[in-house]
PDB file of C-alpha atoms and ligand atoms in Angstrom:
ATOM      1  CA  UNK A   1     172.182  65.414 -22.541  1.00  0.00           C
ATOM      2  CA  UNK A   2     170.316  63.725 -25.341  1.00  0.00           C
ATOM      3  CA  UNK A   3     168.104  66.027 -27.276  1.00  0.00           C
ATOM      4  CA  UNK A   4     166.365  63.502 -29.482  1.00  0.00           C
ATOM      5  CA  UNK A   5     165.511  60.053 -28.199  1.00  0.00           C
ATOM      6  CA  UNK A   6     163.929  57.241 -30.194  1.00  0.00           C
ATOM      7  CA  UNK A   7     162.709  54.502 -27.906  1.00  0.00           C
ATOM      8  CA  UNK A   8     161.872  51.197 -29.623  1.00  0.00           C
ATOM      9  CA  UNK A   9     160.219  52.943 -32.535  1.00  0.00           C
ATOM     10  CA  UNK A  10     158.699  50.640 -35.149  1.00  0.00           C
ATOM     11  CA  UNK A  11     156.425  51.149 -38.137  1.00  0.00           C
ATOM     12  CA  UNK A  12     154.240  48.665 -39.961  1.00  0.00           C
ATOM     13  CA  UNK A  13     152.205  49.895 -42.898  1.00  0.00           C
ATOM     14  CA  UNK A  14     148.806  48.288 -43.399  1.00  0.00           C
ATOM     15  CA  UNK A  15     148.444  46.014 -46.413  1.00  0.00           C
ATOM     16  CA  UNK A  16     146.947  47.455 -49.551  1.00  0.00           C
ATOM     17  CA  UNK A  17     143.750  45.816 -50.836  1.00  0.00           C
ATOM     18  CA  UNK A  18     143.946  42.788 -48.596  1.00  0.00           C
ATOM     19  CA  UNK A  19     147.682  42.343 -49.133  1.00  0.00           C
ATOM     20  CA  UNK A  20     150.042  41.666 -46.251  1.00  0.00           C
ATOM     21  CA  UNK A  21     151.199  44.565 -44.106  1.00  0.00           C
ATOM     22  CA  UNK A  22     154.680  46.000 -44.723  1.00  0.00           C
ATOM     23  CA  UNK A  23     157.001  45.920 -41.768  1.00  0.00           C
ATOM     24  CA  UNK A  24     159.133  48.923 -42.653  1.00  0.00           C
ATOM     25  CA  UNK A  25     160.968  49.452 -39.383  1.00  0.00           C
ATOM     26  CA  UNK A  26     161.766  47.017 -36.578  1.00  0.00           C
ATOM     27  CA  UNK A  27     161.852  48.464 -33.057  1.00  0.00           C
ATOM     28  CA  UNK A  28     164.729  50.928 -33.181  1.00  0.00           C
ATOM     29  CA  UNK A  29     166.339  53.045 -30.497  1.00  0.00           C
ATOM     30  CA  UNK A  30     168.678  55.972 -30.965  1.00  0.00           C
ATOM     31  CA  UNK A  31     169.856  58.900 -28.878  1.00  0.00           C
ATOM     32  CA  UNK A  32     171.048  62.077 -30.539  1.00  0.00           C
ATOM     33  CA  UNK A  33     172.952  64.509 -28.329  1.00  0.00           C
ATOM     34  CA  UNK A  34     173.536  68.220 -28.733  1.00  0.00           C
ATOM     35  CA  UNK A  35     175.901  68.999 -31.611  1.00  0.00           C
ATOM     36  CA  UNK A  36     175.903  65.391 -32.857  1.00  0.00           C
ATOM     37  CA  UNK A  37     176.114  64.808 -36.577  1.00  0.00           C
ATOM     38  CA  UNK A  38     174.590  61.370 -36.985  1.00  0.00           C
ATOM     39  CA  UNK A  39     174.278  59.621 -40.319  1.00  0.00           C
ATOM     40  CA  UNK A  40     171.653  56.925 -40.684  1.00  0.00           C
ATOM     41  CA  UNK A  41     173.165  54.632 -43.277  1.00  0.00           C
ATOM     42  CA  UNK A  42     171.367  51.792 -44.986  1.00  0.00           C
ATOM     43  CA  UNK A  43     170.285  50.336 -48.313  1.00  0.00           C
ATOM     44  CA  UNK A  44     167.263  51.577 -50.205  1.00  0.00           C
ATOM     45  CA  UNK A  45     164.000  50.437 -48.661  1.00  0.00           C
ATOM     46  CA  UNK A  46     165.382  49.758 -45.167  1.00  0.00           C
ATOM     47  CA  UNK A  47     163.139  52.341 -43.527  1.00  0.00           C
ATOM     48  CA  UNK A  48     165.412  55.385 -43.297  1.00  0.00           C
ATOM     49  CA  UNK A  49     162.810  57.804 -44.625  1.00  0.00           C
ATOM     50  CA  UNK A  50     160.138  56.152 -42.514  1.00  0.00           C
ATOM     51  CA  UNK A  51     162.232  56.749 -39.411  1.00  0.00           C
ATOM     52  CA  UNK A  52     163.012  60.349 -40.335  1.00  0.00           C
ATOM     53  CA  UNK A  53     159.376  61.102 -41.143  1.00  0.00           C
ATOM     54  CA  UNK A  54     158.394  59.811 -37.706  1.00  0.00           C
ATOM     55  CA  UNK A  55     160.993  62.094 -36.089  1.00  0.00           C
ATOM     56  CA  UNK A  56     159.674  64.974 -38.195  1.00  0.00           C
ATOM     57  CA  UNK A  57     156.168  64.215 -36.944  1.00  0.00           C
ATOM     58  CA  UNK A  58     154.924  63.526 -40.471  1.00  0.00           C
ATOM     59  CA  UNK A  59     154.093  59.922 -39.570  1.00  0.00           C
ATOM     60  CA  UNK A  60     153.326  58.096 -36.318  1.00  0.00           C
ATOM     61  CA  UNK A  61     155.162  55.009 -35.102  1.00  0.00           C
ATOM     62  CA  UNK A  62     153.258  51.748 -34.715  1.00  0.00           C
ATOM     63  CA  UNK A  63     155.059  51.172 -31.428  1.00  0.00           C
ATOM     64  CA  UNK A  64     157.536  53.136 -29.363  1.00  0.00           C
ATOM     65  CA  UNK A  65     157.976  56.843 -28.969  1.00  0.00           C
ATOM     66  CA  UNK A  66     160.097  59.814 -29.915  1.00  0.00           C
ATOM     67  CA  UNK A  67     160.950  62.676 -27.592  1.00  0.00           C
ATOM     68  CA  UNK A  68     162.795  65.921 -28.227  1.00  0.00           C
ATOM     69  CA  UNK A  69     164.178  67.515 -25.077  1.00  0.00           C
ATOM     70  CA  UNK A  70     161.818  65.265 -23.156  1.00  0.00           C
ATOM     71  CA  UNK A  71     158.661  66.323 -24.988  1.00  0.00           C
ATOM     72  CA  UNK A  72     156.860  63.677 -27.078  1.00  0.00           C
ATOM     73  CA  UNK A  73     156.935  64.263 -30.829  1.00  0.00           C
ATOM     74  CA  UNK A  74     153.451  63.918 -32.243  1.00  0.00           C
ATOM     75  CA  UNK A  75     153.302  66.431 -35.071  1.00  0.00           C
ATOM     76  CA  UNK A  76     155.586  68.560 -37.235  1.00  0.00           C
ATOM     77  CA  UNK A  77     157.083  71.567 -35.481  1.00  0.00           C
ATOM     78  CA  UNK A  78     159.479  74.441 -36.029  1.00  0.00           C
ATOM     79  CA  UNK A  79     161.898  72.787 -33.589  1.00  0.00           C
ATOM     80  CA  UNK A  80     162.754  70.263 -36.330  1.00  0.00           C
ATOM     81  CA  UNK A  81     164.049  71.558 -39.669  1.00  0.00           C
ATOM     82  CA  UNK A  82     163.566  69.161 -42.558  1.00  0.00           C
ATOM     83  CA  UNK A  83     165.343  68.955 -45.924  1.00  0.00           C
ATOM     84  CA  UNK A  84     164.257  66.279 -48.393  1.00  0.00           C
ATOM     85  CA  UNK A  85     166.012  64.889 -51.450  1.00  0.00           C
ATOM     86  CA  UNK A  86     163.445  66.094 -53.915  1.00  0.00           C
ATOM     87  CA  UNK A  87     162.892  69.772 -54.173  1.00  0.00           C
ATOM     88  CA  UNK A  88     160.177  70.848 -51.844  1.00  0.00           C
ATOM     89  CA  UNK A  89     160.307  74.610 -52.242  1.00  0.00           C
ATOM     90  CA  UNK A  90     157.063  76.419 -52.875  1.00  0.00           C
ATOM     91  CA  UNK A  91     157.254  77.040 -56.626  1.00  0.00           C
ATOM     92  CA  UNK A  92     155.098  80.169 -56.473  1.00  0.00           C
ATOM     93  CA  UNK A  93     157.408  81.855 -53.941  1.00  0.00           C
ATOM     94  CA  UNK A  94     160.820  83.414 -54.558  1.00  0.00           C
ATOM     95  CA  UNK A  95     163.977  82.243 -52.785  1.00  0.00           C
ATOM     96  CA  UNK A  96     163.557  84.939 -50.177  1.00  0.00           C
ATOM     97  CA  UNK A  97     159.840  84.279 -49.701  1.00  0.00           C
ATOM     98  CA  UNK A  98     160.509  80.561 -49.315  1.00  0.00           C
ATOM     99  CA  UNK A  99     163.054  81.269 -46.597  1.00  0.00           C
ATOM    100  CA  UNK A 100     160.719  83.738 -44.852  1.00  0.00           C
ATOM    101  CA  UNK A 101     157.799  81.346 -44.941  1.00  0.00           C
ATOM    102  CA  UNK A 102     158.262  79.749 -41.525  1.00  0.00           C
ATOM    103  CA  UNK A 103     159.258  83.059 -39.962  1.00  0.00           C
ATOM    104  CA  UNK A 104     156.028  84.611 -41.120  1.00  0.00           C
ATOM    105  CA  UNK A 105     154.103  81.635 -39.736  1.00  0.00           C
ATOM    106  CA  UNK A 106     155.818  82.234 -36.405  1.00  0.00           C
ATOM    107  CA  UNK A 107     154.519  85.803 -36.446  1.00  0.00           C
ATOM    108  CA  UNK A 108     157.866  87.580 -36.673  1.00  0.00           C
ATOM    109  CA  UNK A 109     157.829  91.202 -37.778  1.00  0.00           C
ATOM    110  CA  UNK A 110     158.582  91.955 -41.417  1.00  0.00           C
ATOM    111  CA  UNK A 111     161.854  93.598 -40.413  1.00  0.00           C
ATOM    112  CA  UNK A 112     162.928  90.488 -38.475  1.00  0.00           C
ATOM    113  CA  UNK A 113     161.934  88.232 -41.371  1.00  0.00           C
ATOM    114  CA  UNK A 114     164.017  90.344 -43.730  1.00  0.00           C
ATOM    115  CA  UNK A 115     167.019  90.353 -41.437  1.00  0.00           C
ATOM    116  CA  UNK A 116     166.984  86.601 -40.796  1.00  0.00           C
ATOM    117  CA  UNK A 117     166.320  85.713 -44.438  1.00  0.00           C
ATOM    118  CA  UNK A 118     169.207  87.926 -45.584  1.00  0.00           C
ATOM    119  CA  UNK A 119     171.509  86.279 -43.049  1.00  0.00           C
ATOM    120  CA  UNK A 120     170.764  82.760 -44.269  1.00  0.00           C
ATOM    121  CA  UNK A 121     170.753  83.759 -47.940  1.00  0.00           C
ATOM    122  CA  UNK A 122     174.327  84.934 -47.397  1.00  0.00           C
ATOM    123  CA  UNK A 123     175.128  81.852 -45.303  1.00  0.00           C
ATOM    124  CA  UNK A 124     174.276  79.487 -48.162  1.00  0.00           C
ATOM    125  CA  UNK A 125     175.766  81.724 -50.870  1.00  0.00           C
ATOM    126  CA  UNK A 126     172.582  82.815 -52.623  1.00  0.00           C
ATOM    127  CA  UNK A 127     173.078  86.570 -52.667  1.00  0.00           C
ATOM    128  CA  UNK A 128     171.760  87.964 -55.907  1.00  0.00           C
ATOM    129  CA  UNK A 129     169.153  85.208 -56.245  1.00  0.00           C
ATOM    130  CA  UNK A 130     166.676  86.476 -53.656  1.00  0.00           C
ATOM    131  CA  UNK A 131     163.995  87.206 -56.234  1.00  0.00           C
ATOM    132  CA  UNK A 132     164.466  84.072 -58.307  1.00  0.00           C
ATOM    133  CA  UNK A 133     161.765  81.423 -58.383  1.00  0.00           C
ATOM    134  CA  UNK A 134     162.717  77.785 -57.763  1.00  0.00           C
ATOM    135  CA  UNK A 135     162.328  76.792 -61.406  1.00  0.00           C
ATOM    136  CA  UNK A 136     164.996  79.368 -62.309  1.00  0.00           C
ATOM    137  CA  UNK A 137     167.534  77.672 -60.019  1.00  0.00           C
ATOM    138  CA  UNK A 138     169.879  74.713 -60.425  1.00  0.00           C
ATOM    139  CA  UNK A 139     169.346  71.685 -58.212  1.00  0.00           C
ATOM    140  CA  UNK A 140     172.163  72.728 -55.911  1.00  0.00           C
ATOM    141  CA  UNK A 141     170.743  76.216 -55.526  1.00  0.00           C
ATOM    142  CA  UNK A 142     167.323  74.801 -54.759  1.00  0.00           C
ATOM    143  CA  UNK A 143     168.861  72.661 -52.014  1.00  0.00           C
ATOM    144  CA  UNK A 144     170.748  75.700 -50.712  1.00  0.00           C
ATOM    145  CA  UNK A 145     167.390  77.449 -50.463  1.00  0.00           C
ATOM    146  CA  UNK A 146     165.838  74.442 -48.725  1.00  0.00           C
ATOM    147  CA  UNK A 147     168.734  74.382 -46.256  1.00  0.00           C
ATOM    148  CA  UNK A 148     168.406  78.117 -45.597  1.00  0.00           C
ATOM    149  CA  UNK A 149     164.662  77.718 -45.105  1.00  0.00           C
ATOM    150  CA  UNK A 150     165.232  74.963 -42.552  1.00  0.00           C
ATOM    151  CA  UNK A 151     167.994  76.910 -40.753  1.00  0.00           C
ATOM    152  CA  UNK A 152     166.051  80.174 -40.641  1.00  0.00           C
ATOM    153  CA  UNK A 153     163.643  78.723 -38.084  1.00  0.00           C
ATOM    154  CA  UNK A 154     166.611  77.981 -35.807  1.00  0.00           C
ATOM    155  CA  UNK A 155     165.483  74.391 -35.209  1.00  0.00           C
ATOM    156  CA  UNK A 156     166.823  72.278 -32.355  1.00  0.00           C
ATOM    157  CA  UNK A 157     167.708  69.608 -34.861  1.00  0.00           C
ATOM    158  CA  UNK A 158     168.138  69.430 -38.629  1.00  0.00           C
ATOM    159  CA  UNK A 159     166.666  66.356 -40.317  1.00  0.00           C
ATOM    160  CA  UNK A 160     168.002  65.676 -43.794  1.00  0.00           C
ATOM    161  CA  UNK A 161     166.776  62.845 -46.021  1.00  0.00           C
ATOM    162  CA  UNK A 162     169.366  62.172 -48.747  1.00  0.00           C
ATOM    163  CA  UNK A 163     169.431  65.926 -49.375  1.00  0.00           C
ATOM    164  CA  UNK A 164     172.247  65.801 -51.918  1.00  0.00           C
ATOM    165  CA  UNK A 165     171.324  62.490 -53.530  1.00  0.00           C
ATOM    166  CA  UNK A 166     169.978  64.035 -56.728  1.00  0.00           C
ATOM    167  CA  UNK A 167     172.944  66.362 -57.278  1.00  0.00           C
ATOM    168  CA  UNK A 168     175.973  65.862 -59.518  1.00  0.00           C
ATOM    169  CA  UNK A 169     179.227  64.930 -57.772  1.00  0.00           C
ATOM    170  CA  UNK A 170     180.796  68.345 -57.775  1.00  0.00           C
ATOM    171  CA  UNK A 171     177.693  70.092 -56.488  1.00  0.00           C
ATOM    172  CA  UNK A 172     177.209  67.366 -53.892  1.00  0.00           C
ATOM    173  CA  UNK A 173     180.686  67.839 -52.462  1.00  0.00           C
ATOM    174  CA  UNK A 174     180.220  71.613 -52.310  1.00  0.00           C
ATOM    175  CA  UNK A 175     176.946  71.107 -50.470  1.00  0.00           C
ATOM    176  CA  UNK A 176     178.510  68.589 -48.087  1.00  0.00           C
ATOM    177  CA  UNK A 177     181.183  71.110 -47.167  1.00  0.00           C
ATOM    178  CA  UNK A 178     178.648  73.911 -46.847  1.00  0.00           C
ATOM    179  CA  UNK A 179     176.585  71.854 -44.413  1.00  0.00           C
ATOM    180  CA  UNK A 180     179.661  70.758 -42.450  1.00  0.00           C
ATOM    181  CA  UNK A 181     180.817  74.359 -42.201  1.00  0.00           C
ATOM    182  CA  UNK A 182     177.436  75.444 -40.850  1.00  0.00           C
ATOM    183  CA  UNK A 183     177.339  72.520 -38.436  1.00  0.00           C
ATOM    184  CA  UNK A 184     180.790  73.378 -37.118  1.00  0.00           C
ATOM    185  CA  UNK A 185     180.374  77.127 -36.831  1.00  0.00           C
ATOM    186  CA  UNK A 186     176.746  77.243 -35.657  1.00  0.00           C
ATOM    187  CA  UNK A 187     176.997  74.093 -33.501  1.00  0.00           C
ATOM    188  CA  UNK A 188     173.933  72.506 -35.017  1.00  0.00           C
ATOM    189  CA  UNK A 189     172.560  69.056 -34.261  1.00  0.00           C
ATOM    190  CA  UNK A 190     172.029  66.945 -37.364  1.00  0.00           C
ATOM    191  CA  UNK A 191     170.356  63.647 -38.259  1.00  0.00           C
ATOM    192  CA  UNK A 192     171.299  62.901 -41.850  1.00  0.00           C
ATOM    193  CA  UNK A 193     169.995  59.978 -43.912  1.00  0.00           C
ATOM    194  CA  UNK A 194     172.131  58.506 -46.672  1.00  0.00           C
ATOM    195  CA  UNK A 195     172.739  55.210 -48.471  1.00  0.00           C
ATOM    196  CA  UNK A 196     176.280  56.347 -49.353  1.00  0.00           C
ATOM    197  CA  UNK A 197     179.033  54.993 -47.078  1.00  0.00           C
ATOM    198  CA  UNK A 198     181.569  57.613 -48.109  1.00  0.00           C
ATOM    199  CA  UNK A 199     179.145  60.429 -47.511  1.00  0.00           C
ATOM    200  CA  UNK A 200     178.331  59.026 -44.076  1.00  0.00           C
ATOM    201  CA  UNK A 201     181.986  58.828 -43.027  1.00  0.00           C
ATOM    202  CA  UNK A 202     182.771  62.235 -44.473  1.00  0.00           C
ATOM    203  CA  UNK A 203     179.926  63.949 -42.669  1.00  0.00           C
ATOM    204  CA  UNK A 204     179.168  62.150 -39.429  1.00  0.00           C
ATOM    205  CA  UNK A 205     180.669  61.899 -36.004  1.00  0.00           C
ATOM    206  CA  UNK A 206     178.509  58.782 -35.550  1.00  0.00           C
ATOM    207  CA  UNK A 207     177.173  56.431 -38.172  1.00  0.00           C
ATOM    208  CA  UNK A 208     174.118  54.322 -37.362  1.00  0.00           C
ATOM    209  CA  UNK A 209     174.166  51.381 -39.752  1.00  0.00           C
ATOM    210  CA  UNK A 210     170.764  49.893 -40.592  1.00  0.00           C
ATOM    211  CA  UNK A 211     169.956  46.378 -41.767  1.00  0.00           C
ATOM    212  CA  UNK A 212     168.046  45.681 -44.959  1.00  0.00           C
ATOM    213  CA  UNK A 213     164.258  45.684 -44.733  1.00  0.00           C
ATOM    214  CA  UNK A 214     162.718  45.500 -42.299  1.00  0.00           C
ATOM    215  CA  UNK A 215     165.320  47.895 -41.024  1.00  0.00           C
ATOM    216  CA  UNK A 216     166.703  48.478 -37.617  1.00  0.00           C
ATOM    217  CA  UNK A 217     169.953  49.993 -36.400  1.00  0.00           C
ATOM    218  CA  UNK A 218     172.351  47.088 -36.106  1.00  0.00           C
ATOM    219  CA  UNK A 219     175.477  48.976 -35.115  1.00  0.00           C
ATOM    220  CA  UNK A 220     176.575  52.475 -34.234  1.00  0.00           C
ATOM    221  CA  UNK A 221     180.108  53.448 -35.176  1.00  0.00           C
ATOM    222  CA  UNK A 222     181.919  56.453 -33.835  1.00  0.00           C
ATOM    223  CA  UNK A 223     183.993  58.148 -36.501  1.00  0.00           C
ATOM    224  CA  UNK A 224     186.829  59.400 -34.375  1.00  0.00           C
ATOM    225  CA  UNK A 225     188.662  62.642 -34.897  1.00  0.00           C
ATOM    226  CA  UNK A 226     191.668  61.363 -36.899  1.00  0.00           C
ATOM    227  CA  UNK A 227     189.365  59.407 -39.208  1.00  0.00           C
ATOM    228  CA  UNK A 228     187.154  62.402 -39.747  1.00  0.00           C
ATOM    229  CA  UNK A 229     190.108  64.695 -40.268  1.00  0.00           C
ATOM    230  CA  UNK A 230     191.518  62.293 -42.845  1.00  0.00           C
ATOM    231  CA  UNK A 231     188.198  61.904 -44.604  1.00  0.00           C
ATOM    232  CA  UNK A 232     187.585  65.624 -44.591  1.00  0.00           C
ATOM    233  CA  UNK A 233     191.060  66.491 -45.811  1.00  0.00           C
ATOM    234  CA  UNK A 234     190.672  64.231 -48.816  1.00  0.00           C
ATOM    235  CA  UNK A 235     186.939  64.198 -49.313  1.00  0.00           C
ATOM    236  CA  UNK A 236     184.800  61.110 -49.705  1.00  0.00           C
ATOM    237  CA  UNK A 237     186.243  58.420 -51.936  1.00  0.00           C
ATOM    238  CA  UNK A 238     184.558  58.578 -55.276  1.00  0.00           C
ATOM    239  CA  UNK A 239     183.087  55.609 -57.073  1.00  0.00           C
ATOM    240  CA  UNK A 240     182.529  57.429 -60.303  1.00  0.00           C
ATOM    241  CA  UNK A 241     185.858  57.304 -62.103  1.00  0.00           C
ATOM    242  CA  UNK A 242     188.913  59.432 -62.595  1.00  0.00           C
ATOM    243  CA  UNK A 243     187.131  62.631 -63.567  1.00  0.00           C
ATOM    244  CA  UNK A 244     186.173  63.245 -59.972  1.00  0.00           C
ATOM    245  CA  UNK A 245     189.837  63.499 -59.012  1.00  0.00           C
ATOM    246  CA  UNK A 246     190.004  66.843 -60.763  1.00  0.00           C
ATOM    247  CA  UNK A 247     187.404  68.427 -58.577  1.00  0.00           C
ATOM    248  CA  UNK A 248     188.345  71.329 -56.428  1.00  0.00           C
ATOM    249  CA  UNK A 249     187.181  71.408 -52.883  1.00  0.00           C
ATOM    250  CA  UNK A 250     185.914  74.986 -52.990  1.00  0.00           C
ATOM    251  CA  UNK A 251     185.120  75.093 -49.308  1.00  0.00           C
ATOM    252  CA  UNK A 252     182.718  77.928 -48.558  1.00  0.00           C
ATOM    253  CA  UNK A 253     183.668  77.632 -44.921  1.00  0.00           C
ATOM    254  CA  UNK A 254     187.161  76.324 -45.007  1.00  0.00           C
ATOM    255  CA  UNK A 255     186.500  72.776 -43.846  1.00  0.00           C
ATOM    256  CA  UNK A 256     188.994  71.408 -46.316  1.00  0.00           C
ATOM    257  CA  UNK A 257     192.197  73.067 -47.343  1.00  0.00           C
ATOM    258  CA  UNK A 258     193.567  70.489 -49.739  1.00  0.00           C
ATOM    259  CA  UNK A 259     192.202  69.335 -53.061  1.00  0.00           C
ATOM    260  CA  UNK A 260     190.135  66.204 -52.822  1.00  0.00           C
ATOM    261  CA  UNK A 261     191.612  63.024 -54.166  1.00  0.00           C
ATOM    262  CA  UNK A 262     189.650  60.292 -55.849  1.00  0.00           C
ATOM    263  CA  UNK A 263     191.422  57.527 -53.999  1.00  0.00           C
ATOM    264  CA  UNK A 264     191.953  58.713 -50.471  1.00  0.00           C
ATOM    265  CA  UNK A 265     189.389  58.944 -47.746  1.00  0.00           C
ATOM    266  CA  UNK A 266     189.363  57.510 -44.291  1.00  0.00           C
ATOM    267  CA  UNK A 267     190.402  53.958 -45.035  1.00  0.00           C
ATOM    268  CA  UNK A 268     190.050  52.589 -41.529  1.00  0.00           C
ATOM    269  CA  UNK A 269     186.646  54.094 -40.944  1.00  0.00           C
ATOM    270  CA  UNK A 270     185.571  53.094 -44.453  1.00  0.00           C
ATOM    271  CA  UNK A 271     186.569  49.481 -43.897  1.00  0.00           C
ATOM    272  CA  UNK A 272     184.795  49.309 -40.548  1.00  0.00           C
ATOM    273  CA  UNK A 273     181.580  50.768 -41.893  1.00  0.00           C
ATOM    274  CA  UNK A 274     181.730  48.675 -45.053  1.00  0.00           C
ATOM    275  CA  UNK A 275     182.152  45.543 -42.959  1.00  0.00           C
ATOM    276  CA  UNK A 276     179.048  46.478 -40.990  1.00  0.00           C
ATOM    277  CA  UNK A 277     177.013  47.259 -44.082  1.00  0.00           C
ATOM    278  CA  UNK A 278     178.033  44.061 -45.848  1.00  0.00           C
ATOM    279  CA  UNK A 279     178.228  41.755 -42.856  1.00  0.00           C
ATOM    280  CA  UNK A 280     175.507  39.556 -41.384  1.00  0.00           C
ATOM    281  CA  UNK A 281     173.273  41.381 -38.987  1.00  0.00           C
ATOM    282  CA  UNK A 282     174.818  41.169 -35.610  1.00  0.00           C
ATOM    283  CA  UNK A 283     173.514  42.239 -32.222  1.00  0.00           C
ATOM    284  CA  UNK A 284     169.869  43.027 -31.822  1.00  0.00           C
TER     285      UNK A 284
HETATM  286  P1  ADP B   1     164.340  54.058 -47.398  1.00  0.00           P
HETATM  287  O1  ADP B   1     164.115  55.505 -47.138  1.00  0.00           O
HETATM  288  O2  ADP B   1     165.349  53.439 -46.496  1.00  0.00           O
HETATM  289  O3  ADP B   1     164.640  53.775 -48.830  1.00  0.00           O
HETATM  290  P2  ADP B   1     161.516  53.853 -46.767  1.00  0.00           P
HETATM  291  O4  ADP B   1     161.426  54.269 -45.351  1.00  0.00           O
HETATM  292  O5  ADP B   1     161.091  54.828 -47.793  1.00  0.00           O
HETATM  293  O6  ADP B   1     162.976  53.284 -47.073  1.00  0.00           O
HETATM  294  O7  ADP B   1     160.615  52.545 -46.964  1.00  0.00           O
HETATM  295  C1  ADP B   1     160.743  51.381 -46.179  1.00  0.00           C
HETATM  296  C2  ADP B   1     159.707  50.371 -46.600  1.00  0.00           C
HETATM  297  O8  ADP B   1     158.421  50.830 -46.232  1.00  0.00           O
HETATM  298  C3  ADP B   1     159.665  50.140 -48.095  1.00  0.00           C
HETATM  299  O9  ADP B   1     159.391  48.777 -48.315  1.00  0.00           O
HETATM  300  C4  ADP B   1     158.509  50.982 -48.537  1.00  0.00           C
HETATM  301  O10 ADP B   1     157.913  50.455 -49.698  1.00  0.00           O
HETATM  302  C5  ADP B   1     157.563  50.902 -47.349  1.00  0.00           C
HETATM  303  N1  ADP B   1     156.742  52.102 -47.222  1.00  0.00           N
HETATM  304  C6  ADP B   1     157.196  53.363 -47.025  1.00  0.00           C
HETATM  305  N2  ADP B   1     156.168  54.227 -46.910  1.00  0.00           N
HETATM  306  C7  ADP B   1     155.025  53.487 -47.043  1.00  0.00           C
HETATM  307  C8  ADP B   1     153.625  53.794 -47.013  1.00  0.00           C
HETATM  308  N3  ADP B   1     153.183  55.039 -46.811  1.00  0.00           N
HETATM  309  N4  ADP B   1     152.757  52.782 -47.197  1.00  0.00           N
HETATM  310  C9  ADP B   1     153.193  51.526 -47.391  1.00  0.00           C
HETATM  311  N5  ADP B   1     154.498  51.164 -47.418  1.00  0.00           N
HETATM  312  C10 ADP B   1     155.403  52.123 -47.249  1.00  0.00           C
HETATM  313 MG1   MG B   2     164.281  57.146 -48.400  1.00  0.00          MG
END
């Protein structure tokens, strides 16, 4: 059963001061099933954030519609947990208060809020930082908090918009493995936006490749089990030089037993996705 369905969703932004309108997203369809981990992959400006914001209910499509478990998406809701690239924690709240925020909004008792917040604080490895404010945290810890805040509401689907894009390589790979571990053990459903091919192959069971602006999904590629196993054993190939080869995998949830290598990856999957990203836009 498909949980999230995008049916011919497009978005055109009105022109500014008499300028021409911006066609950000061509009519795009996508079905996300339970326990999918789908990466939306495309170059900057191709409409990835636009699409995710529409799914989050933060923006409305110009045409088409989005449904979650059959119900039309028209506004933000606790059934969709969102994590953005830039830090969106409430700066005046502590880590724990940030994570409790949605639970309080839902009217849960203080005891329940405390129990759930403590669970997710442990889940993302932030014990001891409960009373810290966001500005006292590293970027990775802020994103751990944002992830815990999204998970605490037990959403039907997690929506992540380049959540690790601002992090250094080592922190990014730790966060990738943390998220994969949670996805595997908690059987979450994930729609993850990235412009990074290696990240997409490392994380996803399906990669939806978008064309350049105005974007649309031109091809969906299934990353099959051997490819994913290979990618996850070695980690995403790194483009940033030999230093990255020395990284340790440090899996909080044991998704990767071997040290990552800077050269390996999932070559077959990488080549297929690269060909799609680079190639002329095919099918429509
Ligand atoms: P991506 O996330 O893939 O980098 P975006 O979805 O942010 O791309 O943007 C797609 C296109 O839509 C870009 O050309 C961007 O400038 C334009 N765009 C995004 N949001 C708005 C907006 N609120 N008003 C006008 N144009 C926008
Ligand atoms: Mg974006």
